[in-house]
Coordinates of C-alpha atoms in Angstrom, one line a residue:
X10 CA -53.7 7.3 -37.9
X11 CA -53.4 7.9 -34.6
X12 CA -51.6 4.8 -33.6
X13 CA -49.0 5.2 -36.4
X14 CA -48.3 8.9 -35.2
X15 CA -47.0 7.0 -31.9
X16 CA -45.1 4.3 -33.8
X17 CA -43.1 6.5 -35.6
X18 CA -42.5 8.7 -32.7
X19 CA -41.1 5.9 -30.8
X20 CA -38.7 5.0 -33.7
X21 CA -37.7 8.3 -33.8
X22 CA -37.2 8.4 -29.8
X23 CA -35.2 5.1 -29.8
X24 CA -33.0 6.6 -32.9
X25 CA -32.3 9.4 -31.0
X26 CA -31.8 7.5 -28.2
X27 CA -29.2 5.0 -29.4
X28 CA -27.7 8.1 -31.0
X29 CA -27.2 9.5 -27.6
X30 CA -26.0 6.5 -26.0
X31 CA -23.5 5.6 -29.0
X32 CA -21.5 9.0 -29.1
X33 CA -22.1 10.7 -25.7
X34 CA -24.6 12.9 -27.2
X35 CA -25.7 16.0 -24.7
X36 CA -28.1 18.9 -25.7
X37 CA -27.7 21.8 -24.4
X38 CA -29.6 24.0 -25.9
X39 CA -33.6 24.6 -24.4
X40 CA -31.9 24.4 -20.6
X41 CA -32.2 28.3 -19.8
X42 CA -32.3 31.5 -21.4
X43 CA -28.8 32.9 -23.0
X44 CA -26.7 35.7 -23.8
X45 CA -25.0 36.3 -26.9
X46 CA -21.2 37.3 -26.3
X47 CA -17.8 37.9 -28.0
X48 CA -14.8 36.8 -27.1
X49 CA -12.4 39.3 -29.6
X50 CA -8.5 38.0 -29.4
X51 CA -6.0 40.4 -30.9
X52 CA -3.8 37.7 -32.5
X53 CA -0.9 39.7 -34.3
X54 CA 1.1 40.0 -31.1
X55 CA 1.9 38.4 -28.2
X56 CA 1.7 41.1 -25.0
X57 CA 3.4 38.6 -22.6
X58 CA 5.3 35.3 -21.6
X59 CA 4.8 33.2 -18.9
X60 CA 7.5 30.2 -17.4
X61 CA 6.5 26.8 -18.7
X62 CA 6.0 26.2 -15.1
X63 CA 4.1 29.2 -14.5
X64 CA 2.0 27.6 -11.5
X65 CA 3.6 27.7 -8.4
X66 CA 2.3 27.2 -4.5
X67 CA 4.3 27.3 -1.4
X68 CA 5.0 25.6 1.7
X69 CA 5.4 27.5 5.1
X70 CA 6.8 27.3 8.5
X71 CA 3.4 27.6 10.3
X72 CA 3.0 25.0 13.6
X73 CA 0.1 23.6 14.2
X74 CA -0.3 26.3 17.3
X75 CA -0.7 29.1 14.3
X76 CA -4.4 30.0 14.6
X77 CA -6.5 33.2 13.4
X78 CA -10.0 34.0 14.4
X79 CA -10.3 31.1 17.0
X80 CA -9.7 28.7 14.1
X81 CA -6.3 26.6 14.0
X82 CA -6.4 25.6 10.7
X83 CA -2.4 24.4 9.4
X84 CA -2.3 21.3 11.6
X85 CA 1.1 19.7 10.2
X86 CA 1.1 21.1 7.0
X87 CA 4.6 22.8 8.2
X88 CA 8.3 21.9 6.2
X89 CA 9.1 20.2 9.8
X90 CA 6.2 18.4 10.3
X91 CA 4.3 17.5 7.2
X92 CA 4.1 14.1 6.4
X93 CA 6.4 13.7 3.2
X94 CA 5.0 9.7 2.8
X95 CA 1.4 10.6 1.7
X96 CA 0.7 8.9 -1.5
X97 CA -2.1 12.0 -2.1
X98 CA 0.4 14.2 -1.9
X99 CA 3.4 12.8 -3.8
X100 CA 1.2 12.2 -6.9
X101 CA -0.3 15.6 -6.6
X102 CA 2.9 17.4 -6.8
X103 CA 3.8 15.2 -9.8
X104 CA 1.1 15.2 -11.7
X105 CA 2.3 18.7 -12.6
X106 CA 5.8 17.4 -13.5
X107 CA 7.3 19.8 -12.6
X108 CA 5.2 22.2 -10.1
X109 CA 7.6 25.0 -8.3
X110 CA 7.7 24.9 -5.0
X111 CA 8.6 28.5 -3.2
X112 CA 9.8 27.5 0.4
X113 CA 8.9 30.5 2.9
X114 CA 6.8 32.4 4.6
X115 CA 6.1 35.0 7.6
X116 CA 8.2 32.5 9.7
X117 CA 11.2 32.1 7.3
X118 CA 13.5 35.4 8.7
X119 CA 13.2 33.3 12.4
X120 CA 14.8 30.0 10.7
X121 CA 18.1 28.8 11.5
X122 CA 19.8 26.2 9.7
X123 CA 21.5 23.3 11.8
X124 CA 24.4 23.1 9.4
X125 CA 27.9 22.2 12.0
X126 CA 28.3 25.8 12.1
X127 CA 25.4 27.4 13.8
X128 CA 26.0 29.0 17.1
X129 CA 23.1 27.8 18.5
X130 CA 20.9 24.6 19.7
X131 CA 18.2 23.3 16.9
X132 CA 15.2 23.8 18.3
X133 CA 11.1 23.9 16.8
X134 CA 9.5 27.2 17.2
X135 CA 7.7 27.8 19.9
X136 CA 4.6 29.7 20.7
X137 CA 5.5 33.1 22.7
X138 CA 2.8 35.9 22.1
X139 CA 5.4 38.5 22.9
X140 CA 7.8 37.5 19.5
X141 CA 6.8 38.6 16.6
X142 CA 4.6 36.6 14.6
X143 CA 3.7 35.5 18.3
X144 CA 6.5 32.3 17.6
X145 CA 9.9 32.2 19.3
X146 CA 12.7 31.5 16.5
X147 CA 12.9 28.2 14.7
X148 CA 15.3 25.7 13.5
X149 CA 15.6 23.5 10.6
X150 CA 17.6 20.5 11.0
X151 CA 19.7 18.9 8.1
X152 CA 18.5 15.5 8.5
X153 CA 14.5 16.9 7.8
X154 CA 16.2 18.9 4.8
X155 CA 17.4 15.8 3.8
X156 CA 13.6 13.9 3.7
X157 CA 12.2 17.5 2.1
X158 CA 15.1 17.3 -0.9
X159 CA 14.0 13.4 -1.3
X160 CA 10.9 14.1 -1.5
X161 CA 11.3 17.1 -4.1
X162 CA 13.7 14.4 -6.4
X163 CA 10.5 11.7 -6.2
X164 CA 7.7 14.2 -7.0
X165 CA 10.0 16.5 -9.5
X166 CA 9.2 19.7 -8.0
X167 CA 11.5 22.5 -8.3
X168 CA 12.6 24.2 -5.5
X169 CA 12.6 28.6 -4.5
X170 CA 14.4 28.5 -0.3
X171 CA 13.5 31.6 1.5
X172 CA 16.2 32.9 3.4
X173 CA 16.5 34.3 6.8
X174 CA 17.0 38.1 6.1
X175 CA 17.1 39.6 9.7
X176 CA 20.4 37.3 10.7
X177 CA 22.3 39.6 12.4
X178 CA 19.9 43.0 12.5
X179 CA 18.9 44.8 15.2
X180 CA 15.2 45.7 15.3
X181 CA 14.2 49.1 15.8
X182 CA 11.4 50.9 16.1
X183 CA 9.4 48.8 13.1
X184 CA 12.7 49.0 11.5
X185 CA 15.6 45.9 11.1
X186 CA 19.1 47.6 10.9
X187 CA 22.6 47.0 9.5
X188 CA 23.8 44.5 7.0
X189 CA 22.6 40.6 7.0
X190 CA 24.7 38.3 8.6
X191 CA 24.9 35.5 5.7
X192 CA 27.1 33.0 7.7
X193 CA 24.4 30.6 8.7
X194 CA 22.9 31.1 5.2
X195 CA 25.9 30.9 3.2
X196 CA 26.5 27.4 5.2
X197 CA 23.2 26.1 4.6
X198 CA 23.6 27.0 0.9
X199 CA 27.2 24.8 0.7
X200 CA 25.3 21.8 2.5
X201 CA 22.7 22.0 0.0
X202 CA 25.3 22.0 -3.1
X203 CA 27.7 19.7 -1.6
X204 CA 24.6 16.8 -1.2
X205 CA 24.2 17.6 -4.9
X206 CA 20.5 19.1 -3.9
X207 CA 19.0 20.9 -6.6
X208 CA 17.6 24.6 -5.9
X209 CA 15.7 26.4 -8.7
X210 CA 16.4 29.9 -6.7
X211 CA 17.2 31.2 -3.6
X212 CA 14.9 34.0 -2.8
X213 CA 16.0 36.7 0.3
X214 CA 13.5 37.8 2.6
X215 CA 9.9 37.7 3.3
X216 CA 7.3 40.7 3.4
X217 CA 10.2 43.4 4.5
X218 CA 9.8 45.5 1.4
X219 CA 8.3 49.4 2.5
X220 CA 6.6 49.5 5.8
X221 CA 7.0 46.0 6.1
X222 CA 4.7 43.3 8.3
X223 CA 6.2 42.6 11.7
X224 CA 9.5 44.9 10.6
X225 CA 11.0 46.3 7.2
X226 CA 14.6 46.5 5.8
X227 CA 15.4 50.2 3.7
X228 CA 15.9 49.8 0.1
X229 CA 19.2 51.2 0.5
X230 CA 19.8 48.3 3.0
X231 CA 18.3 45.5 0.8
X232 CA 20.0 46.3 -2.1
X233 CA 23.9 46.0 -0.5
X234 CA 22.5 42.6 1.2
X235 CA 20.8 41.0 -2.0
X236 CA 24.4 41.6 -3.5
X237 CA 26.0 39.3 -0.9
X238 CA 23.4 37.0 -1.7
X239 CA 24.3 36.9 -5.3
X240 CA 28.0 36.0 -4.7
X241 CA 27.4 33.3 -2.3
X242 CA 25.2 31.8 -4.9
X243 CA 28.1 32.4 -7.4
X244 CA 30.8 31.2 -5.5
X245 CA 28.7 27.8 -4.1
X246 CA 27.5 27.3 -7.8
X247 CA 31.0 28.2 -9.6
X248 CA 31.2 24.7 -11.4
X249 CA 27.3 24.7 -11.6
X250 CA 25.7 25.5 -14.5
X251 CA 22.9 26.6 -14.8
X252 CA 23.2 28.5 -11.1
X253 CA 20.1 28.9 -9.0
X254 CA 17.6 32.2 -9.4
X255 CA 18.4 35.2 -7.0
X256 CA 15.1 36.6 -5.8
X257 CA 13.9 39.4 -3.9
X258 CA 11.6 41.2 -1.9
X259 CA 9.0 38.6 -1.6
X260 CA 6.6 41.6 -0.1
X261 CA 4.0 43.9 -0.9
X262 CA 4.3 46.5 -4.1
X263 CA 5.5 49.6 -2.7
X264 CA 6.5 51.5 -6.0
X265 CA 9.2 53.9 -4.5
X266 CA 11.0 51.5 -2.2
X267 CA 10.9 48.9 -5.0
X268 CA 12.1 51.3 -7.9
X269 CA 14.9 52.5 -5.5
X270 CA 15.5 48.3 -4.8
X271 CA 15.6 47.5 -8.2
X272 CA 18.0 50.3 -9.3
X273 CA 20.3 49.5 -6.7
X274 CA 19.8 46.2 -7.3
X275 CA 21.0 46.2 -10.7
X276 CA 22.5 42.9 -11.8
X277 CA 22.2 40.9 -8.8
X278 CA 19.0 40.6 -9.0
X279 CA 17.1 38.0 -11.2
X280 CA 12.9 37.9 -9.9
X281 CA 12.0 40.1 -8.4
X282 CA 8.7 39.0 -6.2
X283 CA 5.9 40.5 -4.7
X284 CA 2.8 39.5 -2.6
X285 CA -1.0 39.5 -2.8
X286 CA -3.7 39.6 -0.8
X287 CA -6.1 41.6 -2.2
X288 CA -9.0 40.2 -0.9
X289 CA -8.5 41.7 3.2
X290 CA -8.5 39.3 5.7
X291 CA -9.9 36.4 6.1
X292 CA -12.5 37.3 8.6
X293 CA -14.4 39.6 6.3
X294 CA -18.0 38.7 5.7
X295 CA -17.9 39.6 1.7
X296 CA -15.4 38.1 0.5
X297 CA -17.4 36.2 -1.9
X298 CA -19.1 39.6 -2.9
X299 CA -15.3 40.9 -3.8
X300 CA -14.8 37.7 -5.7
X301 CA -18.1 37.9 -8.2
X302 CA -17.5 41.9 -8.3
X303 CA -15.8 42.4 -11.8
X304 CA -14.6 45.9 -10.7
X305 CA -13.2 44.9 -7.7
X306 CA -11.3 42.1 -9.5
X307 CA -9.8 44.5 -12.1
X308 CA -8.3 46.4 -8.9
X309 CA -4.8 44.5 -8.9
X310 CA -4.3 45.0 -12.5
X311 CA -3.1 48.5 -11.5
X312 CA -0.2 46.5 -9.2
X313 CA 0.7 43.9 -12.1
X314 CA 1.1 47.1 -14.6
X315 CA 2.9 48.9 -12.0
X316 CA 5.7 46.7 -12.0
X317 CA 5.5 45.1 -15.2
X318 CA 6.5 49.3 -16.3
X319 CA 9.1 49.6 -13.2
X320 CA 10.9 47.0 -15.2
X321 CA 11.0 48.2 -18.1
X322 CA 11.8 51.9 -17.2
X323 CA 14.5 50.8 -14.7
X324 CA 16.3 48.9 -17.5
X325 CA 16.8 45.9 -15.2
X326 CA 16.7 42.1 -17.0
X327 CA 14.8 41.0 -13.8
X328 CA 11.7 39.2 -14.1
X329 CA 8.7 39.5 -12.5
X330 CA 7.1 36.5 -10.4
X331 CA 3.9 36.6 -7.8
X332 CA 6.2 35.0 -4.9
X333 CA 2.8 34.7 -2.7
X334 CA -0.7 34.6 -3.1
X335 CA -3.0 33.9 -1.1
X336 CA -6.6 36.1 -1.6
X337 CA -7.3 37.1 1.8
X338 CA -4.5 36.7 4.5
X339 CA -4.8 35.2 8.4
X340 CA -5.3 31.8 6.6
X341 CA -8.0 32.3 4.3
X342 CA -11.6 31.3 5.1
X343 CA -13.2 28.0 5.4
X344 CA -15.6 26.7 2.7
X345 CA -14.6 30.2 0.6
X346 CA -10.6 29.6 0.0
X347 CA -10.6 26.0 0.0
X348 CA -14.1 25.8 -1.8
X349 CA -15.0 26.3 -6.0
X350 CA -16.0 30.0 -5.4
X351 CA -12.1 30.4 -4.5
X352 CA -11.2 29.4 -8.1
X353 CA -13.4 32.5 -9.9
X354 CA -10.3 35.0 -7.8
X355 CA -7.4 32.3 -8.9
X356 CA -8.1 31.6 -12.1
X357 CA -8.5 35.3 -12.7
X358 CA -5.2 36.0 -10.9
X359 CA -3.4 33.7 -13.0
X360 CA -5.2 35.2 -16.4
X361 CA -4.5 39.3 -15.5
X362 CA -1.0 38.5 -14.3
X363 CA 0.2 36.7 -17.4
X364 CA -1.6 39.7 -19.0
X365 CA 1.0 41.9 -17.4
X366 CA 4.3 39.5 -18.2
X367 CA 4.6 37.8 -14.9
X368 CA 6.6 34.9 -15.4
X369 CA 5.3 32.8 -12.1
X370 CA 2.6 33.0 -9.9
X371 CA 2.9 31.0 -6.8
X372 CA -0.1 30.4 -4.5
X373 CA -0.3 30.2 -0.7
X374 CA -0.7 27.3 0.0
X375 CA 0.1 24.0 -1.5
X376 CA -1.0 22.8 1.8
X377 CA -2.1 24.7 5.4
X378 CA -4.6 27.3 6.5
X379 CA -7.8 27.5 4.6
X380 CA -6.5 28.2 1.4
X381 CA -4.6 25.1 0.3
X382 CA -4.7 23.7 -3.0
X383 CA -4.5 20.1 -0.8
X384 CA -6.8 19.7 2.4
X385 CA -4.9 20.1 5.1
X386 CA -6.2 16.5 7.2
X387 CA -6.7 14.3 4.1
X388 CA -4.3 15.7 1.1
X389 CA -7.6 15.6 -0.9
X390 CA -7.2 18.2 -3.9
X391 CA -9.5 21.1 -3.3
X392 CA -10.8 22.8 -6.2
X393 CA -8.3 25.1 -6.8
X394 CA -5.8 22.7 -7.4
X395 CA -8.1 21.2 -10.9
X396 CA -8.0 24.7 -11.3
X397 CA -4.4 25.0 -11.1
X398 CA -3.5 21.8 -12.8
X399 CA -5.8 22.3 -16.1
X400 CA -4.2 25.8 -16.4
X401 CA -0.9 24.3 -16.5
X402 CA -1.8 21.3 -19.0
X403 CA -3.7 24.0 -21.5
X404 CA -2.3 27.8 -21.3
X405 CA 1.1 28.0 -23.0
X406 CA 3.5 30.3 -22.5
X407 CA 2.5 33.7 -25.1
X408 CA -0.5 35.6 -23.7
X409 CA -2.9 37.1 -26.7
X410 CA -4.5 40.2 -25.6
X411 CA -8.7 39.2 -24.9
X412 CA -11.5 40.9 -24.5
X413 CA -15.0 40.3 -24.3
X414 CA -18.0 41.8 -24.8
X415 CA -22.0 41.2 -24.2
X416 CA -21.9 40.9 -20.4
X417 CA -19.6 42.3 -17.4
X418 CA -19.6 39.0 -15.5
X419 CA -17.1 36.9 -18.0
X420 CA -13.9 37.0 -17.7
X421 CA -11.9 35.9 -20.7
X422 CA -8.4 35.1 -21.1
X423 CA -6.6 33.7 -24.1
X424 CA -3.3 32.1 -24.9
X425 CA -1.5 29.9 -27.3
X426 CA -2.1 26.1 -26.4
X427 CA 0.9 24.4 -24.6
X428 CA 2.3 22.0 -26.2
X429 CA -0.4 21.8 -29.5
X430 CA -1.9 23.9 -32.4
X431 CA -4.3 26.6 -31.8
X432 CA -5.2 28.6 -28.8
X433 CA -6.4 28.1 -25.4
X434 CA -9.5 30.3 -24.3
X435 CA -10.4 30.5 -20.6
X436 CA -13.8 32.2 -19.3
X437 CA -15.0 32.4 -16.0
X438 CA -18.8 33.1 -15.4
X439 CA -19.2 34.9 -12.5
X440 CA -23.5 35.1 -13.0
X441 CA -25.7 32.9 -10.8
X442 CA -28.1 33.0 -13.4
X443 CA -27.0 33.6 -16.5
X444 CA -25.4 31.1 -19.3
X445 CA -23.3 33.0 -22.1
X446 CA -22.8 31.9 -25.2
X447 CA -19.2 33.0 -27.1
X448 CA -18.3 32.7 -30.4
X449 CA -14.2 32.8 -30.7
X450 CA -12.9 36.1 -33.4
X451 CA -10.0 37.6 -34.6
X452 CA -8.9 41.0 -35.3
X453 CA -7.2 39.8 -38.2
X454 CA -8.5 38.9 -41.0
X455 CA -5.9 36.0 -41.5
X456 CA -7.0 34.5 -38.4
X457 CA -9.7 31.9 -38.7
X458 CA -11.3 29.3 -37.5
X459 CA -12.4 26.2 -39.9
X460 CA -16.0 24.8 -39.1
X461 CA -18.2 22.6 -40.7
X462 CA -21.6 21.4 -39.4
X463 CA -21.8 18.0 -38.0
X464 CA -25.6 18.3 -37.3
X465 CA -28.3 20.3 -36.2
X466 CA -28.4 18.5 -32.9
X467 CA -24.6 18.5 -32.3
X468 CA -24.5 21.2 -29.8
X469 CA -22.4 19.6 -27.7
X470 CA -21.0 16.2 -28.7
X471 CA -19.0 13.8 -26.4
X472 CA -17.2 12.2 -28.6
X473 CA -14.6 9.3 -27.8
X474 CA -11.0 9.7 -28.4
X475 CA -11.1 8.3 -32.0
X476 CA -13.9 10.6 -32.8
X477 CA -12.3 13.7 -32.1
X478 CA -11.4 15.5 -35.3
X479 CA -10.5 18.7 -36.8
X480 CA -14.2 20.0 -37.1
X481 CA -14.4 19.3 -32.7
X482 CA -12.8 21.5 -29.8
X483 CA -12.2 20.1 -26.4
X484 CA -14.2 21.7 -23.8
X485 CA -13.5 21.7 -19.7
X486 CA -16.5 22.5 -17.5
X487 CA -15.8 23.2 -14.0
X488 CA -19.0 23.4 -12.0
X489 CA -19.0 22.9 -8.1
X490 CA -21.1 20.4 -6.7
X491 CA -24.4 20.6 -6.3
X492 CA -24.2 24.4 -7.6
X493 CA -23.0 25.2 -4.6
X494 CA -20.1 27.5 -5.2
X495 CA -19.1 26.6 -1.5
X496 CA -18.5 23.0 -2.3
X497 CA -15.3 21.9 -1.6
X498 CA -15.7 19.2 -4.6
X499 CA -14.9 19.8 -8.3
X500 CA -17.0 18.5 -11.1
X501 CA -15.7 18.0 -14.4
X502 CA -18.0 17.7 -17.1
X503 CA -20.4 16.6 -14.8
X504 CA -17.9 14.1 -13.6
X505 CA -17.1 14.4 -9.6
X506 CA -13.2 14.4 -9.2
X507 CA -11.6 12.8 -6.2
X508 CA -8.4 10.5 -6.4
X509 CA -8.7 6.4 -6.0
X510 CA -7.9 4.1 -3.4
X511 CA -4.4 4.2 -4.4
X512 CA -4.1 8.1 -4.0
X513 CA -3.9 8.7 -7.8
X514 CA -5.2 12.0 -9.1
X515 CA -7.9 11.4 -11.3
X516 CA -7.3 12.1 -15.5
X517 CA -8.9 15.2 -16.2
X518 CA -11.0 14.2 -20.3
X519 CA -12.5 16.5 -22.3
X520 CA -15.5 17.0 -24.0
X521 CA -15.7 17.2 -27.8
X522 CA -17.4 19.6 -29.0
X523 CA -18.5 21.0 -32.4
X524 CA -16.3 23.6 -33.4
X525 CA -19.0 25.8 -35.3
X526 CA -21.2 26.1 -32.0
X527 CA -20.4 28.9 -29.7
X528 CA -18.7 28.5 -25.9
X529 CA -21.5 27.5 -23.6
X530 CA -20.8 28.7 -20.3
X531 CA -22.7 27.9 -17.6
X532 CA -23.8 29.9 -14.5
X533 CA -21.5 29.9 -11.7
X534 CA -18.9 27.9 -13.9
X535 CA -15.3 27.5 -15.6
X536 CA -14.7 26.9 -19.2
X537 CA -11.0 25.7 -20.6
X538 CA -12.0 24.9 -24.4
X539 CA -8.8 24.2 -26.7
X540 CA -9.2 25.4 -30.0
X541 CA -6.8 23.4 -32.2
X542 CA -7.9 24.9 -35.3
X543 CA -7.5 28.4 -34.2
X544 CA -4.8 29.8 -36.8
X545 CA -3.2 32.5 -34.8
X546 CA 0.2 34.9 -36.0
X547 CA 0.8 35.3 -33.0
X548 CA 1.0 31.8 -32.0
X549 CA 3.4 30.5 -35.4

């Protein structure tokens, strides 16, 4: 009897077995204790709209001399300096096809352009620790704007320029007086036109808005100089359809300077663009204590809904964008900005900004300092570009108000897929212990979900290509390496991610999962799951 007990438990072992090995087969349930949760997606409306190219990052001006906290950390990850031939980073730029690109930074009001007509010889920056920004001004020459705008055409990027906004002010006091001097500006812009480069917008100024950082330019001032601005554009782009974005501040939320800006603004102004770095500098000890603190993350909401109702009171068609991002300023901090952990803030920014009908949201960096999407040596993607790039494959453009419920430490986010049926749902466990469980509902009792079992042990299936059908959802599982959230390497699905020999960015698969089973979510993980049979109003 005995013996035949063991017998059939070894058929059933190898049928299970070749079951597993056949279709991918994982169980998940049994690993740890779960909790129950709810993520409830209001469905009749949509509260905002993102760009199609909502993701942005940015390239800066920074030498290699830049350093904060006795670490140098941007090596030649500058616009002069950064080497435009890297395989690594001309597929990473297009795998987004196309990523924006906002050109700027602390640097960018010390930039000449070496168009014929500047006044002056083109020369690099050089350190001077009595300047401000402790760099002496800077020059960009035409022949390297030349390689950047090749470089833009072969990886498909679209293009924001910074502009020099203190040409021809006076600085005093903390204070940069009278009206920009646009000639070197307005040159540059005809150079770019007449080589038939193509700029997505032309964005005036960097961090000058209220009290400023290093100096600051009055609304009143702004306002007159954004104008001039505007009918440069107009007159460089007259036969040009459609003309380039004008965009201002590009500095921190300050709402009475930037309702009195946007009034006086009125139509010359297309985005208007403001910074963040909530998380304090880059030096501070707890930044990873701000970024698993649900409270603290809900903090900027009060800036995104500050604005998003500035616009709407002030009548203005501007837009909103996030111009600059980069958590916690001076460069970031190693192994937390350029590590998984890093992804739990951006993922969130991206999720609450869209909430609050920001159109773009462009991080700092795409490369440089410690919190570059690329590493700034090797061009290796750091986690938060996966992060980055599976947002912009998955999250369409309408935002459905989420919430959840069952625990504090999810954060959940909702929108209509891009480019496919159904929705897109996004959580973020930020619980070192805990795995959650969601099940998907609707307000509205139109809105449903079909299911149908596949089997009791079909928690979570990976199923190939051809055996994805309407009863599975595609699931993404972002887990750091080794469970340590201050790996600097990505794990998909239990798949390590790190481009090939040839510099290619690796395909980023889904699991296929049983759409009647609730949302796993790990500890200390991401979850992207596509729900193609969500049927949503909101969504058409």
């Amino acid at each position: 009897m005995g013996s035949r007990i063991q017998l059939v438990g070894l058929c059933l072992w190898l049928h299970l077995t070749c079951f597993s090995f056949i279709f991918g087969f994982t169980l998940s349930e049994g690993v740890d204790a779960a909790v129950k949760g709810t993520v409830v997606i209001d469905d009749k409306s949509v509260i905002g709209t993102i760009d199609d190219d909502f993701v942005c990052a940015t390239l800066d001006w920074w030498p290699p001399e830049k350093c904060d906290y006795g670490r140098c950390s941007w090596g030649l990850a500058s616009l002069l300096n950064l080497d435009l031939n890297n395989k690594i980073f001309l597929n990473a730029v297009k795998a987004f096809s196309p990523l924006k690109l906002r050109l700027g930074g602390s640097l960018q009001d010390k930039v000449i352009y070496g168009t014929e007509d500047k006044s002056q010889p083109c020369t690099p920056f050089v350190k001077n620790d009595s300047e401000m920004f402790g760099f002496t001004q800077g020059c960009l020459p035409m022949q390297r704007w030349d390689e950047l705008n090749y470089f833009f055409e072969q990886a498909g990027a679209k293009i924001i320029f910074g502009l020099n906004a203190l040409a021809g002010k006076s600085i005093n006091g903390g204070s940069a007086l009278g009206p920009w001097n646009y000639t070197n500006a307005e040159s540059f812009i005809q150079y770019t036109v007449g080589n038939g480069y193509t700029i997505h917008g032309w964005e005036l100024g960097n961090e000058l808005s209220g009290s400023g950082v290093g100096t600051s330019i009055t609304a009143d001032q702004y306002a007159p100089d954004v104008a001039a601005l505007r009918d440069i554009v107009y007159n460089a782009y007259r036969e040009i359809e459609p003309k380039p974005l004008v965009i201002a501040p590009g500095g921190f939320f300050d709402a009475t300077w930037f309702k009195e800006f946007i009034t006086k603004s009125g139509k010359s102004l297309d985005v208007v663009t403001h910074h963040i770095y909530n998380l304090g500098p880059g030096v501070d000890d707890h930044l990873v204590e701000k970024i698993l603190d649900p409270s603290y993350l809900d903090g900027e909401a009060s800036i995104f809904n500050g604005l998003k109702n500035m616009l709407a009171s002030t009548g203005t068609s501007a837009t909103a964008w996030v111009g600059e991002s980069g958590g916690a300023y001076n460069s970031g901090h190693h192994l937390v900005s350029d590590a998984f952990v890093y992804s739990f803030w951006y993922l969130d920014q991206l999720g609450m900004s869209a909430a609050y009908n920001t159109k773009t949201y462009c991080r700092q960096s795409l490369i440089g300092g410690n919190y570059g999407l690329l590493n700034t040596t090797n061009f290796q993607p750091n986690p938060d570009y996966y992060s980055a790039l599976l947002w912009h494959r998955l999250m369409g453009r309408s935002v459905l108000s989420t919430t959840f419920s069952g625990t504090n430490k999810i954060r959940a986010y909702a929108h209509c897929a891009k480019q496919s049926k159904g929705i897109t749902v996004l959580l973020i466990n930020l619980d070192s212990n805990t795995t959650v469980e969601a099940e998907v509902t609707f307000n509205n009792a139109k809105s449903f979900v079909r299911h149908r079992k596949m089997s009791v042990h079909s928690k979570m299936m990976e199923l190939p290509l051809h055996g994805a059908s309407e009863t599975s959802r595609e699931e993404y599982h972002l887990t750091p390496q080794g469970g340590d959230i201050h790996s600097q390497i990505m794990v998909l699905n239990g798949n390590a991610l790190s481009v090939n020999s040839d510099g290619d960015i690796p395909p980023l698969e889904p699991l296929y999962v049983n759409s009647s089973e609730p949302i796993r979510v790990a500890p200390f993980s991401i979850v992207f799951a596509h729900l193609p049979e969500a049927v949503v109003t909101a969504c058409g």
